[in-house]
Amino acid sequence: MKLKIPTISLFFFLISTPATLLEASNNGNRGFTLEENEDTHIKRSDFPSGFLFGTATSAYQVEGAYLEDGKSLSNWDVFSHSGGCEENGDIADDHYHMFLGDIELMHSIGIQAYRFSITWARILPRGRFGKVNPAGIMFYNKIIDNLILKGIEPFVTINHVDLPQELEDRYGSWLNPEMQEEFVYLAETCFKSFGDRVKYWITINEPQLLAELAYEWGVFPPCRCSEPFGNCLDGNSDVEPIIVMHNLLLAHGRAAKLYHEYFQPTQGGSIGLAVHAYMYEPLTDSELDHQAAKRAFAFHSGWTLDPSIFGDYPEELKEYLGYALPSFSLDEKNFMTNSIDFIGINHYSSIYVKDCTNASCSATGNRAIQGFLEAVGERDGVPIGEHTGARNSYVVPKGMEEIVNLIKIRYNNKPMFITENGYSTPDLHEQRVDELTNDVKRIEYHTKYLASLAKSIRGGADVRGYFAWSFMDSYEWLYGYDVRFGLYHVDRQTLARTPKLSASWYKNFLSNNSDFVFMETSRDNIY
Ligand code: BGC
């Protein structure tokens, strides 16, 4: 449903923004500069040399071409067509046909890396029992070759949410251990086909969030859940996410083992995972809320990272989930331990956490699968940070330094990449392009989060790259196209890409200028 809210003028936008942050320039251009202070004074040269700056997308969110060149239907094609959500990715940004222009735009900003994902149904339409689709392989070869031609490092996520519908029908997707073999076959196909040029792999994007959305809340396909989480046709929200996580983790571990043993020695790349990582703050100063915040990390990012680094689940999960939590065999522990060479951190926001073991919570907070805790955005009616367009996502820049430091300490400073960080405007109404592209708030967000990241690096955190989410406005899952994260605006009718102010800011930042003055001419590269 599209919300009709009166259009906000740029003038209002500027005067309603805190004066300490923005200063309208008086240089004859319609421009502004970010006032320099500790939070916004950030330069490319504040990061180590060799640090990769990039942008990110995922296949279903941008590719479109949903039935072209031998691709089979994915679970998201079927889900979105059957009323699971109002919009679909049939066309999305038509990146499938427009990737050359998109790479040109990335090059024009000056990024060093592009994170994208593979459509499973495009290269293995029928999973491991069918043939590899040469047209699918060719498509990603073209992307990879053209990125390299422009000096952009391909950073490839093997699976980001979508999978062939046939696997969902055959196995109930990740509920079945057979999916481990399916995934390993997909990963092997990728290593064989692209590994001579791809030096950074991410096996699976946000396993824990996927398990939670699809098997606990039942809002992503295959939409399985039970009360009080939702009213699905089938499923068990207290148990299935645990099984699904075990399969996702072992799928990752087996693929990483294969890479480490058979491909890394000759191809020389590295392999990691990307976790969705909130920074959790205790709602009150009570000891119980402090413990709940610690537990929240274990139940979210830790659920993925502990097994992938230490070879076992966090203690908090063992304590709260008891016998429902499967254990890893000795062999599995061995290959899971240090199965990642780097940690991918998708960080957008901080959130408060409240303990539910001793306080009254919602029906869902009172469940073991949730770790007996509840995440809340407000304390005494005051939000933890400014609202954004995504639910439970707030602007809390210091959270970046905090989450990086937490992960640094817990995982002995394993190399990290910020694989996603970005801002969506809370104004979900249809605005005119020139208003949508004056995205001062997005610049403010990235600048402050980068300043916070730089602090953690100065403090010794081994962070090696940063990917702005997203390169362009795209299909935002259940939100459709109304929630926009892009540095480039995409017109839904013509699919024309228009650089937002943030694209010009990123370009300017990457050329090592901290002062940013917007020029009309920076709009030239619309196509
Ligand atoms: C997901 C993206 C999504 C982004 C913004 C991340 O958790 O990996 O696919 O677009 O959040 O909501």
XYZ file of C-alpha atoms and ligand atoms in Angstrom:
539
model
C 0.000 0.000 0.000
C 1.405 3.387 -0.938
C 1.018 6.029 1.742
C 0.041 9.527 0.655
C 1.828 12.043 2.801
C 2.350 15.671 1.728
C 5.610 16.208 -0.107
C 8.320 17.849 1.965
C 10.220 20.587 0.170
C 14.007 20.709 0.117
C 13.781 23.999 1.989
C 11.908 22.324 4.816
C 14.334 19.433 4.673
C 17.264 21.735 5.271
C 15.775 23.900 7.987
C 14.369 20.923 9.811
C 17.778 19.262 9.996
C 19.821 19.998 13.132
C 21.867 23.130 12.551
C 24.920 21.593 14.163
C 25.180 19.124 11.339
C 24.295 20.901 8.205
C 25.094 24.278 6.997
C 23.452 25.479 3.804
C 26.249 26.807 1.639
C 25.916 30.232 0.185
C 28.028 29.696 -2.864
C 25.446 30.161 -5.561
C 24.984 26.406 -5.916
C 22.104 24.566 -4.325
C 24.610 23.003 -2.006
C 25.591 22.278 1.529
C 28.619 21.300 3.448
C 28.739 19.055 6.469
C 30.024 21.088 9.342
C 33.260 19.581 10.546
C 33.148 18.100 13.973
C 34.305 14.857 15.516
C 31.319 12.994 14.116
C 31.457 14.167 10.559
C 35.084 14.980 9.952
C 36.059 11.831 8.181
C 38.338 11.260 5.238
C 39.297 8.320 3.082
C 42.795 8.671 4.466
C 41.474 8.024 7.992
C 41.215 4.372 6.913
C 44.153 2.039 6.317
C 45.576 1.797 2.831
C 44.170 -1.251 1.107
C 40.859 -0.798 2.931
C 38.113 -1.609 0.418
C 35.242 0.812 -0.030
C 32.317 -0.508 -1.993
C 28.587 -0.764 -2.460
C 26.347 -3.809 -2.196
C 23.207 -5.344 -3.710
C 21.620 -8.774 -3.802
C 20.398 -10.700 -6.808
C 16.649 -10.901 -6.238
C 16.574 -7.271 -5.169
C 18.070 -5.909 -8.408
C 18.328 -8.410 -11.261
C 14.798 -8.863 -12.605
C 14.730 -11.071 -15.750
C 12.933 -13.588 -13.633
C 12.285 -16.065 -16.395
C 15.053 -15.410 -18.863
C 17.814 -17.528 -20.330
C 16.989 -20.766 -18.584
C 16.452 -19.455 -15.064
C 13.847 -21.414 -13.107
C 11.333 -19.948 -10.684
C 12.776 -19.034 -7.322
C 10.935 -19.264 -4.024
C 10.619 -15.470 -4.054
C 9.109 -15.462 -7.573
C 6.458 -17.872 -6.388
C 5.929 -16.211 -3.011
C 5.578 -12.702 -4.408
C 3.223 -13.891 -7.173
C 1.004 -15.710 -4.785
C 0.207 -12.647 -2.727
C 2.981 -12.992 -0.145
C 3.676 -9.306 -0.684
C 2.273 -6.602 -2.921
C 5.203 -6.162 -5.255
C 7.702 -8.510 -6.856
C 11.184 -8.654 -8.329
C 10.137 -9.713 -11.844
C 11.856 -6.646 -13.245
C 13.366 -5.105 -10.109
C 16.107 -2.765 -11.378
C 16.625 -4.839 -14.517
C 20.265 -5.109 -13.523
C 20.314 -8.288 -15.637
C 20.181 -6.120 -18.748
C 21.607 -2.897 -17.337
C 24.627 -4.208 -15.447
C 27.135 -2.645 -17.838
C 25.777 0.843 -17.208
C 25.578 0.099 -13.496
C 29.226 -0.947 -13.377
C 30.071 2.235 -15.267
C 28.289 4.243 -12.572
C 30.106 2.359 -9.810
C 33.360 3.140 -11.554
C 32.377 6.809 -11.828
C 31.986 6.982 -8.024
C 35.401 5.394 -7.559
C 34.463 2.348 -5.472
C 37.008 -0.445 -5.107
C 34.644 -3.366 -4.508
C 31.114 -4.452 -5.376
C 29.243 -6.988 -3.267
C 26.553 -8.869 -5.184
C 24.898 -12.266 -4.939
C 24.227 -15.188 -7.244
C 20.721 -16.261 -8.205
C 20.783 -19.976 -7.401
C 17.899 -20.624 -9.842
C 19.875 -18.926 -12.627
C 22.901 -21.189 -12.518
C 21.375 -24.393 -11.122
C 17.691 -24.175 -12.068
C 16.977 -27.658 -10.742
C 19.563 -27.869 -8.015
C 22.185 -30.597 -7.990
C 20.035 -33.084 -9.916
C 19.832 -30.854 -12.963
C 22.336 -29.305 -15.325
C 24.391 -26.167 -14.830
C 22.803 -23.394 -16.898
C 25.547 -21.946 -19.144
C 23.621 -18.690 -19.670
C 23.574 -18.124 -15.912
C 27.309 -18.732 -15.661
C 27.872 -16.386 -18.592
C 25.879 -13.606 -16.925
C 28.022 -13.655 -13.771
C 31.197 -14.041 -15.835
C 30.285 -10.839 -17.619
C 29.676 -9.010 -14.357
C 32.937 -10.263 -12.862
C 34.997 -9.521 -15.976
C 33.588 -6.040 -16.357
C 34.153 -5.225 -12.692
C 37.759 -6.347 -12.947
C 38.195 -4.345 -16.130
C 37.189 -1.269 -14.137
C 39.446 -2.147 -11.228
C 36.535 -3.148 -8.980
C 36.954 -6.201 -6.741
C 34.041 -8.667 -7.024
C 32.821 -9.656 -3.544
C 30.403 -12.522 -4.098
C 27.647 -13.776 -1.815
C 26.762 -17.297 -2.872
C 23.302 -17.193 -1.333
C 21.316 -14.153 -0.276
C 17.773 -15.301 0.622
C 16.414 -16.708 -2.681
C 16.618 -20.340 -3.862
C 15.057 -22.473 -6.595
C 11.390 -23.205 -5.882
C 12.063 -26.799 -6.834
C 14.281 -27.192 -3.752
C 11.647 -25.621 -1.573
C 9.036 -28.047 -2.926
C 11.296 -31.065 -2.702
C 12.784 -30.470 0.730
C 10.775 -27.770 2.467
C 14.024 -25.881 1.819
C 16.374 -25.443 4.794
C 14.439 -27.768 7.096
C 15.996 -30.739 5.359
C 19.686 -31.725 5.798
C 19.763 -32.543 2.060
C 19.967 -28.796 1.541
C 23.519 -28.937 2.839
C 24.560 -31.005 -0.173
C 22.539 -28.785 -2.493
C 24.341 -25.720 -1.180
C 27.766 -27.333 -1.373
C 27.088 -28.168 -5.020
C 26.105 -24.555 -5.688
C 29.225 -23.302 -3.913
C 31.454 -25.729 -5.826
C 29.918 -24.607 -9.104
C 30.718 -21.008 -8.149
C 34.296 -21.743 -7.051
C 34.948 -23.694 -10.264
C 33.355 -21.143 -12.557
C 34.379 -17.844 -10.941
C 37.069 -18.598 -8.370
C 39.945 -17.784 -10.709
C 38.813 -14.139 -10.468
C 36.734 -13.901 -7.273
C 38.926 -13.488 -4.198
C 36.214 -12.772 -1.631
C 33.357 -15.166 -0.981
C 30.484 -14.948 1.442
C 28.717 -18.276 1.733
C 25.328 -17.252 3.145
C 23.847 -13.893 3.995
C 22.399 -13.501 7.504
C 21.524 -17.163 8.281
C 19.935 -16.385 11.633
C 17.693 -13.617 10.316
C 16.588 -15.842 7.453
C 15.701 -18.691 9.840
C 13.798 -16.256 12.023
C 11.836 -14.552 9.251
C 10.975 -17.712 7.334
C 10.455 -20.302 10.110
C 9.631 -18.314 13.232
C 7.631 -15.285 12.111
C 6.660 -17.010 8.869
C 6.844 -13.841 6.788
C 9.464 -15.000 4.264
C 8.921 -18.156 2.200
C 8.251 -20.960 3.004
C 6.157 -19.007 5.576
C 6.177 -21.542 8.363
C 5.323 -20.567 11.930
C 3.050 -21.217 14.886
C 1.340 -19.112 17.552
C 2.154 -16.711 19.130
C 4.562 -15.730 16.340
C 2.047 -15.918 13.547
C -0.788 -17.753 12.006
C 0.748 -19.966 9.323
C -0.660 -23.046 7.646
C 2.078 -25.163 9.113
C 5.281 -24.948 11.108
C 6.641 -24.763 14.627
C 8.241 -21.461 15.578
C 9.822 -22.859 18.726
C 11.663 -25.683 16.991
C 12.066 -25.239 13.233
C 14.380 -22.196 13.313
C 16.820 -24.278 15.379
C 16.855 -27.087 12.797
C 17.095 -24.636 9.931
C 20.044 -22.878 11.548
C 21.839 -26.179 12.004
C 21.423 -26.962 8.311
C 22.435 -23.472 7.220
C 25.532 -23.567 9.418
C 26.594 -27.016 8.252
C 25.928 -26.029 4.638
C 28.247 -23.086 5.153
C 30.832 -25.204 6.980
C 30.923 -27.913 4.317
C 31.241 -25.364 1.519
C 34.021 -23.544 3.380
C 35.839 -26.845 3.984
C 35.669 -27.572 0.270
C 37.007 -24.118 -0.533
C 39.805 -24.292 2.003
C 40.915 -27.774 0.881
C 40.466 -27.714 -2.861
C 40.248 -24.154 -4.106
C 41.992 -21.752 -1.754
C 45.443 -23.295 -2.259
C 45.360 -22.489 -5.964
C 42.873 -19.631 -6.165
C 44.162 -17.808 -3.104
C 40.931 -16.110 -2.011
C 39.146 -15.996 1.307
C 35.728 -17.020 2.495
C 33.382 -15.647 5.151
C 29.796 -15.249 6.275
C 27.659 -12.158 6.691
C 25.689 -11.726 9.914
C 22.958 -9.285 10.721
C 24.374 -7.461 13.717
C 22.390 -5.080 15.866
C 24.220 -3.396 18.724
C 22.137 -4.314 21.749
C 21.868 -1.877 24.645
C 20.280 -2.832 27.965
C 16.943 -1.060 28.398
C 17.689 -0.259 32.037
C 20.732 -0.398 34.231
C 19.553 -3.597 35.897
C 21.867 -6.593 35.888
C 19.127 -8.649 34.201
C 18.861 -6.241 31.291
C 22.650 -6.224 30.949
C 22.598 -10.010 30.762
C 19.709 -9.857 28.290
C 21.731 -7.587 25.998
C 24.624 -10.044 26.121
C 22.212 -12.908 25.461
C 20.675 -11.022 22.547
C 24.048 -10.976 20.799
C 24.417 -14.727 21.402
C 20.935 -15.431 20.035
C 21.498 -13.355 16.900
C 25.006 -12.796 15.529
C 26.562 -15.286 17.973
C 24.286 -18.091 16.797
C 26.104 -17.935 13.473
C 29.550 -16.726 14.451
C 30.335 -18.937 17.451
C 29.877 -22.206 15.516
C 31.759 -20.804 12.491
C 34.739 -19.765 14.600
C 34.714 -21.861 17.779
C 32.923 -24.895 16.307
C 30.059 -24.829 18.814
C 26.940 -22.946 19.822
C 27.091 -20.134 22.412
C 26.580 -21.224 26.022
C 23.463 -19.061 26.279
C 21.798 -21.076 23.512
C 22.671 -24.359 25.192
C 21.265 -23.090 28.448
C 17.996 -21.729 27.081
C 17.254 -24.130 24.227
C 18.402 -27.275 26.020
C 17.847 -30.532 24.174
C 16.146 -28.795 21.269
C 19.574 -27.546 20.210
C 21.371 -30.143 18.062
C 25.021 -30.773 18.723
C 27.875 -30.921 16.254
C 29.718 -34.227 15.847
C 33.472 -34.217 16.367
C 34.068 -34.138 12.644
C 31.588 -31.293 12.214
C 33.200 -29.345 15.048
C 36.531 -29.722 13.312
C 35.434 -28.345 9.999
C 33.217 -25.666 11.547
C 36.064 -24.300 13.673
C 37.636 -21.357 11.869
C 35.527 -22.095 8.804
C 35.538 -18.373 8.086
C 38.551 -16.294 7.139
C 36.654 -13.074 7.820
C 33.458 -11.872 9.464
C 30.960 -9.947 7.346
C 28.994 -7.517 9.506
C 25.675 -6.140 8.296
C 25.092 -3.322 10.743
C 22.343 -0.745 10.499
C 21.122 0.092 13.982
C 21.255 -0.321 17.733
C 18.275 -1.397 19.793
C 17.357 -1.673 23.472
C 16.926 -5.079 25.044
C 14.725 -6.010 27.943
C 14.967 -9.168 30.025
C 11.862 -11.372 30.068
C 12.931 -13.955 32.627
C 11.868 -11.650 35.405
C 9.651 -9.026 33.816
C 6.444 -9.140 31.838
C 6.986 -9.182 28.122
C 4.973 -9.827 24.984
C 3.949 -13.419 24.274
C 6.834 -13.790 21.819
C 9.441 -12.311 24.172
C 8.477 -14.949 26.701
C 9.766 -17.816 24.544
C 13.030 -19.712 24.770
C 13.575 -19.374 21.003
C 13.758 -15.610 21.569
C 16.161 -16.077 24.482
C 13.511 -14.727 26.871
C 14.168 -11.208 25.806
C 12.514 -8.441 23.897
C 14.024 -5.779 21.660
C 12.451 -2.360 21.953
C 13.157 0.884 20.145
C 12.281 3.292 22.950
C 13.240 4.014 26.527
C 10.674 6.054 28.466
C 9.044 7.057 25.191
C 12.314 8.310 23.675
C 13.568 6.399 20.626
C 17.135 5.101 20.760
C 17.903 7.169 17.671
C 16.156 8.880 14.808
C 13.698 6.638 12.977
C 14.525 5.347 9.504
C 12.280 3.795 6.875
C 12.901 0.244 8.086
C 11.126 -1.221 11.078
C 13.239 -1.332 14.246
C 16.049 0.545 12.559
C 17.328 3.762 14.105
C 20.242 6.089 13.566
C 22.750 5.371 16.338
C 26.238 5.941 14.899
C 28.169 5.011 18.044
C 26.683 1.521 17.649
C 29.119 0.890 14.799
C 32.180 1.309 16.989
C 30.516 -0.670 19.752
C 29.496 -3.670 17.644
C 32.895 -3.827 15.948
C 34.657 -3.719 19.314
C 32.371 -6.376 20.733
C 33.019 -8.690 17.783
C 36.724 -7.884 17.885
C 36.972 -8.977 21.512
C 34.717 -12.034 21.286
C 36.404 -13.402 18.164
C 40.026 -12.432 18.831
C 40.097 -9.700 16.227
C 39.399 -11.905 13.244
C 39.408 -9.794 10.051
C 36.096 -8.021 9.543
C 34.293 -6.327 6.679
C 31.253 -4.115 7.097
C 29.302 -5.894 4.381
C 26.184 -3.696 4.742
C 25.439 -0.313 6.299
C 22.869 2.093 4.964
C 19.934 4.396 5.447
C 16.373 4.409 4.201
C 14.252 7.476 4.553
C 11.179 7.214 6.791
C 9.175 9.196 4.221
C 7.488 6.371 2.404
C 5.397 8.557 0.172
C 5.788 9.182 -3.511
C 8.110 12.108 -3.828
C 9.525 13.843 -6.858
C 12.936 12.695 -8.020
C 14.686 15.929 -7.158
C 13.454 15.626 -3.597
C 14.324 11.972 -3.253
C 17.802 12.624 -4.560
C 18.619 15.390 -2.079
C 19.301 12.769 0.522
C 21.122 14.815 3.097
C 20.088 12.437 5.852
C 21.719 9.509 4.098
C 25.004 11.410 3.821
C 24.775 12.330 7.468
C 24.171 8.659 8.331
C 27.107 7.278 6.335
C 29.451 10.020 7.489
C 28.738 9.481 11.153
C 28.818 5.685 10.928
C 32.127 5.875 9.069
C 33.560 8.196 11.714
C 32.485 5.689 14.353
C 34.023 2.837 12.359
C 37.285 4.767 12.018
C 37.408 5.065 15.816
C 37.201 1.293 16.224
C 39.970 0.858 13.670
C 42.147 3.380 15.499
C 41.488 1.275 18.587
C 42.981 -1.754 16.837
C 39.984 -3.485 15.201
C 41.017 -5.363 12.069
C 38.315 -4.041 9.724
C 39.231 -4.306 6.070
C 36.352 -2.872 4.116
C 32.994 -1.077 4.077
C 30.061 -1.607 1.738
C 27.313 0.992 1.540
C 23.904 -0.592 1.242
C 22.829 -0.092 -1.386
C 24.262 0.887 -4.727
C 20.758 1.753 -5.963
C 17.151 1.716 -4.767
C 15.907 -1.838 -5.092
C 13.297 -4.387 -4.136
C 13.192 -4.183 -0.352
C 11.579 -7.590 0.294
C 8.250 -7.209 2.134
C 8.416 -3.421 1.761
C 8.540 -3.592 -2.027
C 9.940 -0.459 -3.664
C 8.786 2.155 -1.164
C 11.752 1.795 1.140
C 14.800 3.157 -0.638
C 18.388 2.569 0.468
C 20.199 3.511 -2.756
C 22.963 5.959 -3.516
C 21.243 6.031 -6.912
C 17.566 6.721 -7.361
C 15.762 4.304 -9.675
C 12.667 5.533 -11.452
C 10.071 2.778 -11.204
C 8.618 3.550 -14.648
C 11.701 4.142 -16.764
C 14.284 2.435 -14.488
C 16.547 5.450 -15.097
C 19.293 5.739 -12.509
C 19.851 9.203 -11.057
C 22.684 9.866 -8.634
C 21.490 11.085 -5.286
C 23.469 13.650 -3.394
C 24.911 10.695 -1.460
C 26.466 9.250 -4.640
C 28.274 12.558 -5.163
C 29.249 12.601 -1.497
C 30.674 9.043 -1.701
C 32.626 9.954 -4.802
C 33.985 13.025 -3.103
C 34.836 11.056 0.043
C 36.629 8.402 -1.989
C 38.757 11.034 -3.617
C 39.765 12.001 -0.063
C 37.941 15.278 0.359
C 36.102 15.642 3.627
C 34.307 18.871 2.725
C 31.458 18.102 0.453
C 29.924 20.698 -1.794
C 27.171 19.554 -4.065
C 27.479 20.683 -7.660
C 24.711 20.658 -10.211
C 27.168 19.129 -12.667
C 27.473 15.982 -10.583
C 24.101 15.011 -11.975
C 25.563 14.491 -15.447
C 25.847 10.758 -15.284
C 22.146 9.968 -15.402
C 21.296 7.275 -17.872
C 19.565 -7.575 3.962
C 19.238 -6.841 2.689
C 18.208 -5.754 2.959
C 18.769 -4.814 4.000
C 17.918 -3.606 4.294
C 19.758 -6.659 5.157
O 19.504 -7.320 6.348
O 20.703 -8.371 3.776
O 18.810 -7.751 1.731
O 17.863 -5.065 1.801
O 18.937 -5.534 5.203
O 16.709 -3.956 4.860
